[in-house]
Amino acid sequence: MIYLRLIAESFRFAWQALRANLLRTILSLLGVTIGIFAIISVFTLVDSLERNVRDSMSFIGDKVLYVQKWPWSFGGEYPWWKYFNRPEANVHEFRLLDRNLTNDAGVAIFANKGRNLFKYRNNNFRDAGLIGVSYDYNKVAEVPVAEGRYFIPQEVDAARNVMIIGDEVANTLYPGQPAIGQELRVSGHKFTVIGVIERQGESLFGMPNFDQVGIIPYATFSKMYATGPNGIGSTLAIKGREEDPGLQELEYEVRGMMRNIRGLKPRDEDSFAINRPEMASQAVTGLFQVIGLAGWVIGGFAILVGGFGIANIMFVSVKERTNIIGIQKSLGAKNYFILFQFLFESVFLSVIGGGIGILLVFLLTLIPQDMMKISLSAGNIILGLGVSAVIGMLSGIIPAVLASNLDPVIAIRSK
């Protein structure tokens, strides 16, 4: 009970000090408020950016290996001349991998062409993406069909002219009417719409999504456009199993099988690239770590100033209450009681400043955003309050120790 009384009394003293010297307290806490606001606002923005970027990249799938001619690169020199003469992935390789791999959860081949014109009567949709996919494409990438259905094996094998379209395409070509069962034309070919993909929303940084695409069977795509060495390049996508989280076993198996299919000798370099979505994720994470570090630096200076402000308040508070400290000690108060009393007061004042900074960040998240949704996470709230408490403890420890070591006789005689 004595500790509960100590905490309650410390809060009461802190509140009284806050009310008695309101302007001084506000100015002193301003540094902590600005510092916590800077740190938490940057972290909130970084978390929201990273979440939206990863959501925008969901179309490339999770736990998937991509076998392609060109390796992915995120900065630095790109030796394109080393990869220029590599062969493109083809249907023969796709079928061999699909038939012989043992550590996969699905194999698909796909190719895409940008800037297509979709037509339905007098309605046009320009710059649409067209993707030709094998049947298992929905196993390696997320294709959330909101209306209609996905392909059936017979449609893919027979190269039928059926298409799954994005939400924006559907709303543009068929405003106010259902898109399922309707027809559209692409490059003189007539297609029947069998599905509409769930709306993805505007993607961050202009990254592609499924709102502006049409998906057709790969064999149908190959009839319309040349694929292979002199045409549109294809990509093999292999989904990993849940029990192989690092995809190491799958990658070893895919690399060995592709080298065997292409007849590479042991000393020959790979004539293909195995790309992983983690490469893009790591590049995004590295970028946001730099931004987060900048937030710590900017906010750290403000918090440092705020810490000195709180320490100043506590030194003044000890000076003003020296007589009261002497009376408390003469009545039997222990040194730790006085120490904790001022230490709790310092932490309480610092947490108030941090709480105001977090409140300002929360108010900013309420502003509507078109590009992305910004939200304040519980982790960032806890981080802000935790940093505030630590700053309060560090700022108040020296004044609290000085107060606890005062001689009661000298303290009572002070004015």
CSV table of C-alpha atoms in Angstrom, one decimal:
chain,number,residue,atom,x,y,z
A,1,MET,CA,0.0,0.0,0.0
A,2,ILE,CA,2.9,2.4,0.7
A,3,TYR,CA,4.0,2.2,-2.9
A,4,LEU,CA,0.5,2.9,-4.2
A,5,ARG,CA,0.3,5.9,-1.8
A,6,LEU,CA,3.8,7.0,-3.1
A,7,ILE,CA,2.7,6.8,-6.7
A,8,ALA,CA,-0.6,8.7,-6.0
A,9,GLU,CA,1.2,11.4,-4.0
A,10,SER,CA,3.8,11.8,-6.7
A,11,PHE,CA,1.1,12.2,-9.3
A,12,ARG,CA,-0.6,14.8,-7.1
A,13,PHE,CA,2.7,16.7,-6.7
A,14,ALA,CA,3.3,16.6,-10.4
A,15,TRP,CA,-0.2,17.8,-11.2
A,16,GLN,CA,0.2,20.7,-8.7
A,17,ALA,CA,3.5,21.6,-10.2
A,18,LEU,CA,2.0,21.5,-13.7
A,19,ARG,CA,-0.9,23.8,-12.6
A,20,ALA,CA,1.2,26.2,-10.5
A,21,ASN,CA,3.8,26.9,-13.3
A,22,LEU,CA,1.8,26.2,-16.4
A,23,LEU,CA,3.7,28.3,-18.9
A,24,ARG,CA,7.1,27.2,-17.6
A,25,THR,CA,6.0,23.5,-17.8
A,26,ILE,CA,4.5,23.8,-21.3
A,27,LEU,CA,7.7,25.5,-22.6
A,28,SER,CA,9.9,22.8,-21.0
A,29,LEU,CA,7.8,19.9,-22.3
A,30,LEU,CA,7.7,21.4,-25.8
A,31,GLY,CA,11.0,19.7,-26.6
A,32,VAL,CA,9.8,16.3,-25.6
A,33,THR,CA,6.5,16.8,-27.5
A,34,ILE,CA,8.3,17.9,-30.7
A,35,GLY,CA,10.8,15.0,-30.3
A,36,ILE,CA,8.2,12.3,-29.8
A,37,PHE,CA,6.1,13.8,-32.6
A,38,ALA,CA,9.1,13.8,-35.0
A,39,ILE,CA,10.0,10.2,-34.2
A,40,ILE,CA,6.6,8.7,-34.1
A,41,SER,CA,5.3,10.6,-37.2
A,42,VAL,CA,8.3,9.4,-39.2
A,43,PHE,CA,7.9,5.8,-37.9
A,44,THR,CA,4.1,5.9,-38.6
A,45,LEU,CA,4.8,7.2,-42.1
A,46,VAL,CA,7.5,4.6,-42.7
A,47,ASP,CA,5.3,1.8,-41.5
A,48,SER,CA,2.4,3.0,-43.6
A,49,LEU,CA,4.6,3.4,-46.7
A,50,GLU,CA,6.2,0.0,-46.2
A,51,ARG,CA,2.8,-1.7,-45.7
A,52,ASN,CA,1.3,0.0,-48.8
A,53,VAL,CA,4.4,-0.8,-50.9
A,54,ARG,CA,4.2,-4.5,-49.9
A,55,ASP,CA,0.5,-4.5,-50.6
A,56,SER,CA,1.2,-3.0,-54.0
A,57,MET,CA,3.7,-5.8,-54.6
A,58,SER,CA,1.3,-8.6,-53.6
A,59,PHE,CA,0.7,-9.3,-57.3
A,60,ILE,CA,4.2,-10.9,-57.5
A,61,GLY,CA,3.2,-13.5,-54.9
A,62,ASP,CA,4.7,-14.8,-51.6
A,63,LYS,CA,7.3,-17.6,-51.3
A,64,VAL,CA,7.7,-17.7,-55.0
A,65,LEU,CA,10.8,-18.2,-57.2
A,66,TYR,CA,10.8,-16.6,-60.6
A,67,VAL,CA,13.0,-18.1,-63.4
A,68,GLN,CA,13.8,-15.4,-65.9
A,69,LYS,CA,16.4,-14.3,-68.4
A,70,TRP,CA,17.1,-11.0,-66.5
A,71,PRO,CA,18.0,-10.9,-62.8
A,72,TRP,CA,16.4,-8.2,-60.7
A,73,SER,CA,18.5,-5.4,-59.6
A,74,PHE,CA,17.9,-2.6,-57.0
A,75,GLY,CA,20.7,-0.1,-57.4
A,76,GLY,CA,24.4,-0.2,-58.5
A,77,GLU,CA,25.8,-1.1,-61.9
A,78,TYR,CA,23.8,-3.6,-64.0
A,79,PRO,CA,25.9,-5.7,-66.3
A,80,TRP,CA,23.2,-6.2,-68.9
A,81,TRP,CA,25.7,-7.4,-71.5
A,82,LYS,CA,26.2,-10.6,-69.5
A,83,TYR,CA,22.5,-11.5,-69.7
A,84,PHE,CA,21.6,-10.3,-73.2
A,85,ASN,CA,22.3,-13.6,-75.0
A,86,ARG,CA,20.6,-15.8,-72.4
A,87,PRO,CA,17.6,-17.8,-73.7
A,88,GLU,CA,14.1,-17.0,-72.6
A,89,ALA,CA,12.1,-19.4,-70.4
A,90,ASN,CA,9.8,-21.5,-72.6
A,91,VAL,CA,6.8,-23.9,-72.4
A,92,HIS,CA,9.1,-27.0,-72.7
A,93,GLU,CA,11.0,-26.0,-69.5
A,94,PHE,CA,7.7,-25.2,-67.8
A,95,ARG,CA,6.3,-28.7,-68.5
A,96,LEU,CA,9.5,-30.4,-67.3
A,97,LEU,CA,9.6,-28.4,-64.1
A,98,ASP,CA,5.9,-29.0,-63.5
A,99,ARG,CA,6.2,-32.7,-64.0
A,100,ASN,CA,9.4,-33.4,-62.1
A,101,LEU,CA,9.7,-30.9,-59.2
A,102,THR,CA,9.1,-32.4,-55.8
A,103,ASN,CA,9.5,-29.4,-53.4
A,104,ASP,CA,7.0,-27.1,-55.1
A,105,ALA,CA,3.3,-26.2,-54.4
A,106,GLY,CA,2.6,-25.1,-58.0
A,107,VAL,CA,4.4,-24.1,-61.2
A,108,ALA,CA,3.2,-21.6,-63.7
A,109,ILE,CA,4.3,-19.8,-66.9
A,110,PHE,CA,3.2,-16.3,-67.8
A,111,ALA,CA,4.0,-13.5,-70.2
A,112,ASN,CA,2.6,-10.0,-70.3
A,113,LYS,CA,2.3,-7.1,-72.8
A,114,GLY,CA,1.6,-3.5,-71.9
A,115,ARG,CA,-0.3,-0.7,-73.5
A,116,ASN,CA,-3.2,-2.6,-75.1
A,117,LEU,CA,-6.5,-1.2,-76.2
A,118,PHE,CA,-9.6,-3.0,-74.9
A,119,LYS,CA,-12.8,-2.3,-76.8
A,120,TYR,CA,-16.5,-2.9,-76.2
A,121,ARG,CA,-18.9,-1.2,-78.6
A,122,ASN,CA,-18.1,2.6,-78.2
A,123,ASN,CA,-16.2,2.2,-74.9
A,124,ASN,CA,-12.4,1.9,-74.9
A,125,PHE,CA,-9.9,1.3,-72.2
A,126,ARG,CA,-6.4,2.3,-73.2
A,127,ASP,CA,-3.0,1.3,-71.9
A,128,ALA,CA,-4.3,-1.9,-70.4
A,129,GLY,CA,-2.0,-4.8,-69.4
A,130,LEU,CA,-2.5,-8.2,-71.0
A,131,ILE,CA,-1.2,-11.3,-69.1
A,132,GLY,CA,-1.2,-14.8,-70.5
A,133,VAL,CA,-1.0,-17.4,-67.8
A,134,SER,CA,-1.1,-21.1,-67.3
A,135,TYR,CA,-3.7,-22.8,-65.2
A,136,ASP,CA,-1.7,-22.8,-61.9
A,137,TYR,CA,-1.0,-19.1,-62.0
A,138,ASN,CA,-3.5,-18.5,-59.2
A,139,LYS,CA,-1.3,-20.7,-57.0
A,140,VAL,CA,1.8,-18.6,-57.3
A,141,ALA,CA,0.1,-15.1,-57.4
A,142,GLU,CA,-2.9,-13.8,-55.7
A,143,VAL,CA,-5.8,-13.4,-58.1
A,144,PRO,CA,-8.8,-12.4,-55.9
A,145,VAL,CA,-11.8,-12.9,-58.3
A,146,ALA,CA,-14.7,-10.8,-56.9
A,147,GLU,CA,-17.3,-11.7,-59.6
A,148,GLY,CA,-17.4,-14.7,-61.9
A,149,ARG,CA,-14.7,-17.3,-61.7
A,150,TYR,CA,-11.2,-18.3,-62.5
A,151,PHE,CA,-10.2,-20.4,-65.5
A,152,ILE,CA,-10.9,-24.1,-65.8
A,153,PRO,CA,-8.3,-26.5,-67.1
A,154,GLN,CA,-10.2,-27.1,-70.4
A,155,GLU,CA,-10.2,-23.4,-71.2
A,156,VAL,CA,-6.5,-23.1,-70.7
A,157,ASP,CA,-5.6,-26.3,-72.6
A,158,ALA,CA,-7.9,-25.5,-75.5
A,159,ALA,CA,-6.6,-21.8,-75.7
A,160,ARG,CA,-10.1,-20.4,-75.5
A,161,ASN,CA,-10.8,-16.7,-75.8
A,162,VAL,CA,-11.8,-16.1,-72.2
A,163,MET,CA,-10.6,-13.3,-70.0
A,164,ILE,CA,-10.5,-12.1,-66.4
A,165,ILE,CA,-10.5,-8.4,-66.2
A,166,GLY,CA,-9.6,-5.8,-63.5
A,167,ASP,CA,-12.2,-3.7,-61.7
A,168,GLU,CA,-11.2,-0.5,-63.5
A,169,VAL,CA,-11.5,-2.1,-66.9
A,170,ALA,CA,-14.9,-3.5,-66.0
A,171,ASN,CA,-16.2,-0.1,-64.8
A,172,THR,CA,-14.9,1.6,-67.9
A,173,LEU,CA,-16.2,-0.8,-70.5
A,174,TYR,CA,-19.4,-1.8,-68.8
A,175,PRO,CA,-20.6,1.1,-66.7
A,176,GLY,CA,-23.8,0.3,-64.7
A,177,GLN,CA,-24.0,-3.3,-66.0
A,178,PRO,CA,-22.5,-6.7,-65.1
A,179,ALA,CA,-19.3,-7.5,-66.9
A,180,ILE,CA,-19.7,-11.3,-66.7
A,181,GLY,CA,-20.6,-12.8,-70.0
A,182,GLN,CA,-19.9,-9.6,-71.9
A,183,GLU,CA,-17.5,-9.5,-74.9
A,184,LEU,CA,-14.5,-7.3,-75.6
A,185,ARG,CA,-11.9,-7.0,-78.4
A,186,VAL,CA,-8.1,-6.9,-78.1
A,187,SER,CA,-6.0,-6.6,-81.2
A,188,GLY,CA,-8.9,-7.8,-83.3
A,189,HIS,CA,-9.6,-10.9,-81.1
A,190,LYS,CA,-12.9,-11.3,-79.4
A,191,PHE,CA,-12.9,-12.4,-75.8
A,192,THR,CA,-15.7,-13.4,-73.3
A,193,VAL,CA,-15.4,-12.0,-69.8
A,194,ILE,CA,-15.6,-14.8,-67.2
A,195,GLY,CA,-14.4,-12.9,-64.1
A,196,VAL,CA,-13.7,-9.5,-62.5
A,197,ILE,CA,-10.8,-9.1,-60.1
A,198,GLU,CA,-11.4,-7.5,-56.7
A,199,ARG,CA,-10.6,-3.8,-56.7
A,200,GLN,CA,-7.0,-3.2,-55.7
A,201,GLY,CA,-7.1,0.6,-55.5
A,202,GLU,CA,-4.5,3.2,-56.6
A,203,SER,CA,-1.1,1.7,-56.2
A,204,LEU,CA,1.8,3.5,-54.5
A,205,PHE,CA,4.5,5.1,-56.8
A,206,GLY,CA,2.5,4.0,-59.9
A,207,MET,CA,3.3,0.3,-59.3
A,208,PRO,CA,1.2,-2.1,-61.4
A,209,ASN,CA,-1.8,-3.9,-60.0
A,210,PHE,CA,-4.7,-5.9,-61.3
A,211,ASP,CA,-7.2,-3.0,-61.7
A,212,GLN,CA,-6.1,-2.2,-65.3
A,213,VAL,CA,-5.3,-5.7,-66.7
A,214,GLY,CA,-6.8,-8.5,-68.6
A,215,ILE,CA,-5.7,-12.1,-67.8
A,216,ILE,CA,-6.1,-14.8,-70.6
A,217,PRO,CA,-4.8,-18.4,-71.0
A,218,TYR,CA,-1.1,-18.6,-72.0
A,219,ALA,CA,-1.8,-20.6,-75.1
A,220,THR,CA,-4.3,-17.9,-76.3
A,221,PHE,CA,-1.7,-15.2,-75.6
A,222,SER,CA,0.9,-17.2,-77.7
A,223,LYS,CA,-1.5,-17.3,-80.6
A,224,MET,CA,-1.9,-13.5,-80.5
A,225,TYR,CA,1.8,-12.6,-79.9
A,226,ALA,CA,5.1,-14.2,-80.6
A,227,THR,CA,6.8,-15.5,-77.5
A,228,GLY,CA,10.3,-16.8,-77.1
A,229,PRO,CA,13.7,-15.6,-78.4
A,230,ASN,CA,12.2,-13.2,-81.0
A,231,GLY,CA,9.1,-12.3,-79.1
A,232,ILE,CA,7.7,-11.5,-75.7
A,233,GLY,CA,9.7,-13.1,-72.9
A,234,SER,CA,8.1,-15.5,-70.5
A,235,THR,CA,8.6,-16.1,-66.8
A,236,LEU,CA,8.4,-19.4,-64.9
A,237,ALA,CA,7.0,-19.0,-61.4
A,238,ILE,CA,7.4,-21.7,-58.8
A,239,LYS,CA,5.5,-21.6,-55.5
A,240,GLY,CA,7.3,-23.0,-52.4
A,241,ARG,CA,5.8,-25.2,-49.8
A,242,GLU,CA,5.0,-24.0,-46.3
A,243,GLU,CA,7.5,-26.4,-44.7
A,244,ASP,CA,10.3,-24.8,-46.7
A,245,PRO,CA,10.1,-21.2,-45.4
A,246,GLY,CA,13.5,-20.2,-46.8
A,247,LEU,CA,12.9,-21.9,-50.2
A,248,GLN,CA,16.4,-23.2,-50.1
A,249,GLU,CA,15.5,-26.8,-51.0
A,250,LEU,CA,13.3,-25.6,-53.8
A,251,GLU,CA,15.9,-23.2,-55.2
A,252,TYR,CA,18.6,-25.9,-55.2
A,253,GLU,CA,16.2,-28.3,-57.0
A,254,VAL,CA,15.1,-25.6,-59.6
A,255,ARG,CA,18.7,-24.6,-60.3
A,256,GLY,CA,19.8,-28.1,-60.7
A,257,MET,CA,16.9,-29.1,-63.0
A,258,MET,CA,17.2,-25.9,-65.1
A,259,ARG,CA,21.0,-26.5,-65.6
A,260,ASN,CA,20.2,-30.1,-66.6
A,261,ILE,CA,17.5,-29.0,-69.0
A,262,ARG,CA,19.7,-26.5,-70.7
A,263,GLY,CA,22.7,-28.9,-70.8
A,264,LEU,CA,25.1,-26.7,-68.8
A,265,LYS,CA,28.4,-28.1,-67.8
A,266,PRO,CA,29.6,-28.0,-64.1
A,267,ARG,CA,31.9,-25.0,-64.8
A,268,ASP,CA,29.3,-23.1,-66.9
A,269,GLU,CA,27.5,-20.1,-65.4
A,270,ASP,CA,23.8,-20.2,-65.0
A,271,SER,CA,22.0,-19.1,-68.2
A,272,PHE,CA,19.0,-18.0,-66.2
A,273,ALA,CA,18.2,-15.9,-63.2
A,274,ILE,CA,16.3,-17.1,-60.1
A,275,ASN,CA,14.6,-14.0,-58.7
A,276,ARG,CA,12.8,-13.8,-55.4
A,277,PRO,CA,10.3,-11.3,-54.1
A,278,GLU,CA,12.4,-11.0,-51.0
A,279,MET,CA,14.9,-9.1,-53.1
A,280,ALA,CA,12.4,-6.3,-53.6
A,281,SER,CA,11.3,-6.5,-49.9
A,282,GLN,CA,14.9,-6.2,-48.7
A,283,ALA,CA,15.5,-3.2,-51.0
A,284,VAL,CA,12.3,-1.6,-49.6
A,285,THR,CA,13.3,-2.4,-46.0
A,286,GLY,CA,16.8,-0.9,-46.5
A,287,LEU,CA,15.3,2.3,-47.8
A,288,PHE,CA,12.9,2.7,-44.9
A,289,GLN,CA,15.6,1.9,-42.3
A,290,VAL,CA,17.5,4.9,-43.6
A,291,ILE,CA,14.4,7.0,-43.3
A,292,GLY,CA,13.7,5.7,-39.8
A,293,LEU,CA,17.3,6.5,-38.7
A,294,ALA,CA,16.8,10.1,-40.0
A,295,GLY,CA,13.7,10.3,-37.8
A,296,TRP,CA,15.6,9.1,-34.8
A,297,VAL,CA,18.3,11.8,-35.4
A,298,ILE,CA,15.9,14.6,-35.9
A,299,GLY,CA,13.7,13.6,-33.0
A,300,GLY,CA,16.7,12.9,-30.8
A,301,PHE,CA,17.9,16.5,-30.8
A,302,ALA,CA,14.4,17.7,-29.9
A,303,ILE,CA,14.1,15.1,-27.1
A,304,LEU,CA,17.6,16.1,-25.8
A,305,VAL,CA,16.4,19.7,-25.5
A,306,GLY,CA,13.2,18.4,-23.8
A,307,GLY,CA,15.2,16.3,-21.4
A,308,PHE,CA,17.2,19.3,-20.3
A,309,GLY,CA,13.9,21.2,-19.9
A,310,ILE,CA,12.5,18.6,-17.6
A,311,ALA,CA,15.7,18.4,-15.6
A,312,ASN,CA,15.4,22.2,-15.2
A,313,ILE,CA,11.8,21.9,-13.9
A,314,MET,CA,12.9,19.2,-11.4
A,315,PHE,CA,15.8,21.2,-10.1
A,316,VAL,CA,13.5,24.2,-9.6
A,317,SER,CA,10.9,21.9,-8.0
A,318,VAL,CA,13.5,20.5,-5.5
A,319,LYS,CA,14.5,24.1,-4.7
A,320,GLU,CA,11.0,25.2,-4.1
A,321,ARG,CA,10.0,22.2,-2.0
A,322,THR,CA,13.2,21.9,0.1
A,323,ASN,CA,11.4,22.9,3.2
A,324,ILE,CA,8.7,20.3,2.6
A,325,ILE,CA,11.3,17.6,2.0
A,326,GLY,CA,12.9,18.5,5.4
A,327,ILE,CA,9.5,18.1,7.1
A,328,GLN,CA,8.9,14.8,5.4
A,329,LYS,CA,12.2,13.5,6.5
A,330,SER,CA,11.8,14.7,10.1
A,331,LEU,CA,8.5,12.7,10.2
A,332,GLY,CA,10.3,9.5,9.1
A,333,ALA,CA,10.2,9.6,5.3
A,334,LYS,CA,13.0,7.3,3.9
A,335,ASN,CA,15.4,8.5,1.3
A,336,TYR,CA,13.9,6.2,-1.3
A,337,PHE,CA,10.5,7.7,-0.7
A,338,ILE,CA,11.8,11.2,-1.6
A,339,LEU,CA,13.8,9.7,-4.5
A,340,PHE,CA,10.8,8.0,-6.0
A,341,GLN,CA,8.5,10.9,-5.4
A,342,PHE,CA,10.6,13.2,-7.6
A,343,LEU,CA,11.5,10.5,-10.1
A,344,PHE,CA,7.8,9.7,-10.6
A,345,GLU,CA,7.1,13.3,-11.1
A,346,SER,CA,9.7,13.7,-13.7
A,347,VAL,CA,8.5,10.6,-15.6
A,348,PHE,CA,4.9,11.8,-15.3
A,349,LEU,CA,5.7,15.2,-16.8
A,350,SER,CA,7.7,13.6,-19.6
A,351,VAL,CA,5.0,11.1,-20.5
A,352,ILE,CA,2.5,14.0,-20.7
A,353,GLY,CA,4.8,15.7,-23.3
A,354,GLY,CA,5.2,12.4,-25.2
A,355,GLY,CA,1.4,11.8,-25.0
A,356,ILE,CA,0.7,15.2,-26.6
A,357,GLY,CA,3.2,14.4,-29.4
A,358,ILE,CA,1.5,11.0,-30.1
A,359,LEU,CA,-1.9,12.7,-30.0
A,360,LEU,CA,-0.7,15.2,-32.7
A,361,VAL,CA,0.4,12.2,-34.8
A,362,PHE,CA,-3.0,10.5,-34.4
A,363,LEU,CA,-4.8,13.7,-35.5
A,364,LEU,CA,-2.6,13.8,-38.6
A,365,THR,CA,-3.6,10.2,-39.5
A,366,LEU,CA,-7.3,11.3,-39.5
A,367,ILE,CA,-6.6,13.5,-42.6
A,368,PRO,CA,-8.0,11.6,-45.7
A,369,GLN,CA,-5.3,10.4,-48.1
A,370,ASP,CA,-5.8,9.3,-51.7
A,371,MET,CA,-2.5,7.5,-52.2
A,372,MET,CA,-2.3,5.4,-49.1
A,373,LYS,CA,-3.9,4.8,-45.7
A,374,ILE,CA,-1.8,6.1,-42.8
A,375,SER,CA,-2.5,4.6,-39.4
A,376,LEU,CA,-0.9,4.9,-36.0
A,377,SER,CA,0.0,1.4,-34.7
A,378,ALA,CA,-0.1,0.2,-31.1
A,379,GLY,CA,3.6,-0.5,-31.3
A,380,ASN,CA,4.5,3.1,-32.2
A,381,ILE,CA,2.3,4.3,-29.3
A,382,ILE,CA,4.1,2.1,-26.9
A,383,LEU,CA,7.4,3.2,-28.4
A,384,GLY,CA,6.6,6.9,-27.9
A,385,LEU,CA,5.4,6.5,-24.3
A,386,GLY,CA,8.4,4.2,-23.5
A,387,VAL,CA,10.9,6.7,-24.9
A,388,SER,CA,9.1,9.5,-23.0
A,389,ALA,CA,9.3,7.5,-19.8
A,390,VAL,CA,13.0,6.8,-20.2
A,391,ILE,CA,13.7,10.5,-21.0
A,392,GLY,CA,11.8,11.5,-17.9
A,393,MET,CA,13.7,9.0,-15.7
A,394,LEU,CA,17.1,10.1,-17.0
A,395,SER,CA,16.2,13.8,-16.7
A,396,GLY,CA,14.9,13.4,-13.1
A,397,ILE,CA,17.4,11.0,-11.6
A,398,ILE,CA,20.0,13.6,-10.6
A,399,PRO,CA,17.4,16.1,-9.0
A,400,ALA,CA,15.7,13.2,-7.3
A,401,VAL,CA,19.0,11.9,-5.8
A,402,LEU,CA,19.9,15.4,-4.6
A,403,ALA,CA,16.5,15.8,-3.0
A,404,SER,CA,16.7,12.4,-1.2
A,405,ASN,CA,20.2,13.2,0.2
A,406,LEU,CA,19.2,16.5,1.7
A,407,ASP,CA,19.9,16.9,5.5
A,408,PRO,CA,16.5,17.3,7.2
A,409,VAL,CA,17.6,20.0,9.6
A,410,ILE,CA,19.2,22.1,6.9
A,411,ALA,CA,16.2,21.5,4.6
A,412,ILE,CA,13.7,22.7,7.2
A,413,ARG,CA,15.6,25.9,7.9
A,414,SER,CA,15.8,26.8,4.2
A,415,LYS,CA,13.4,29.3,2.8
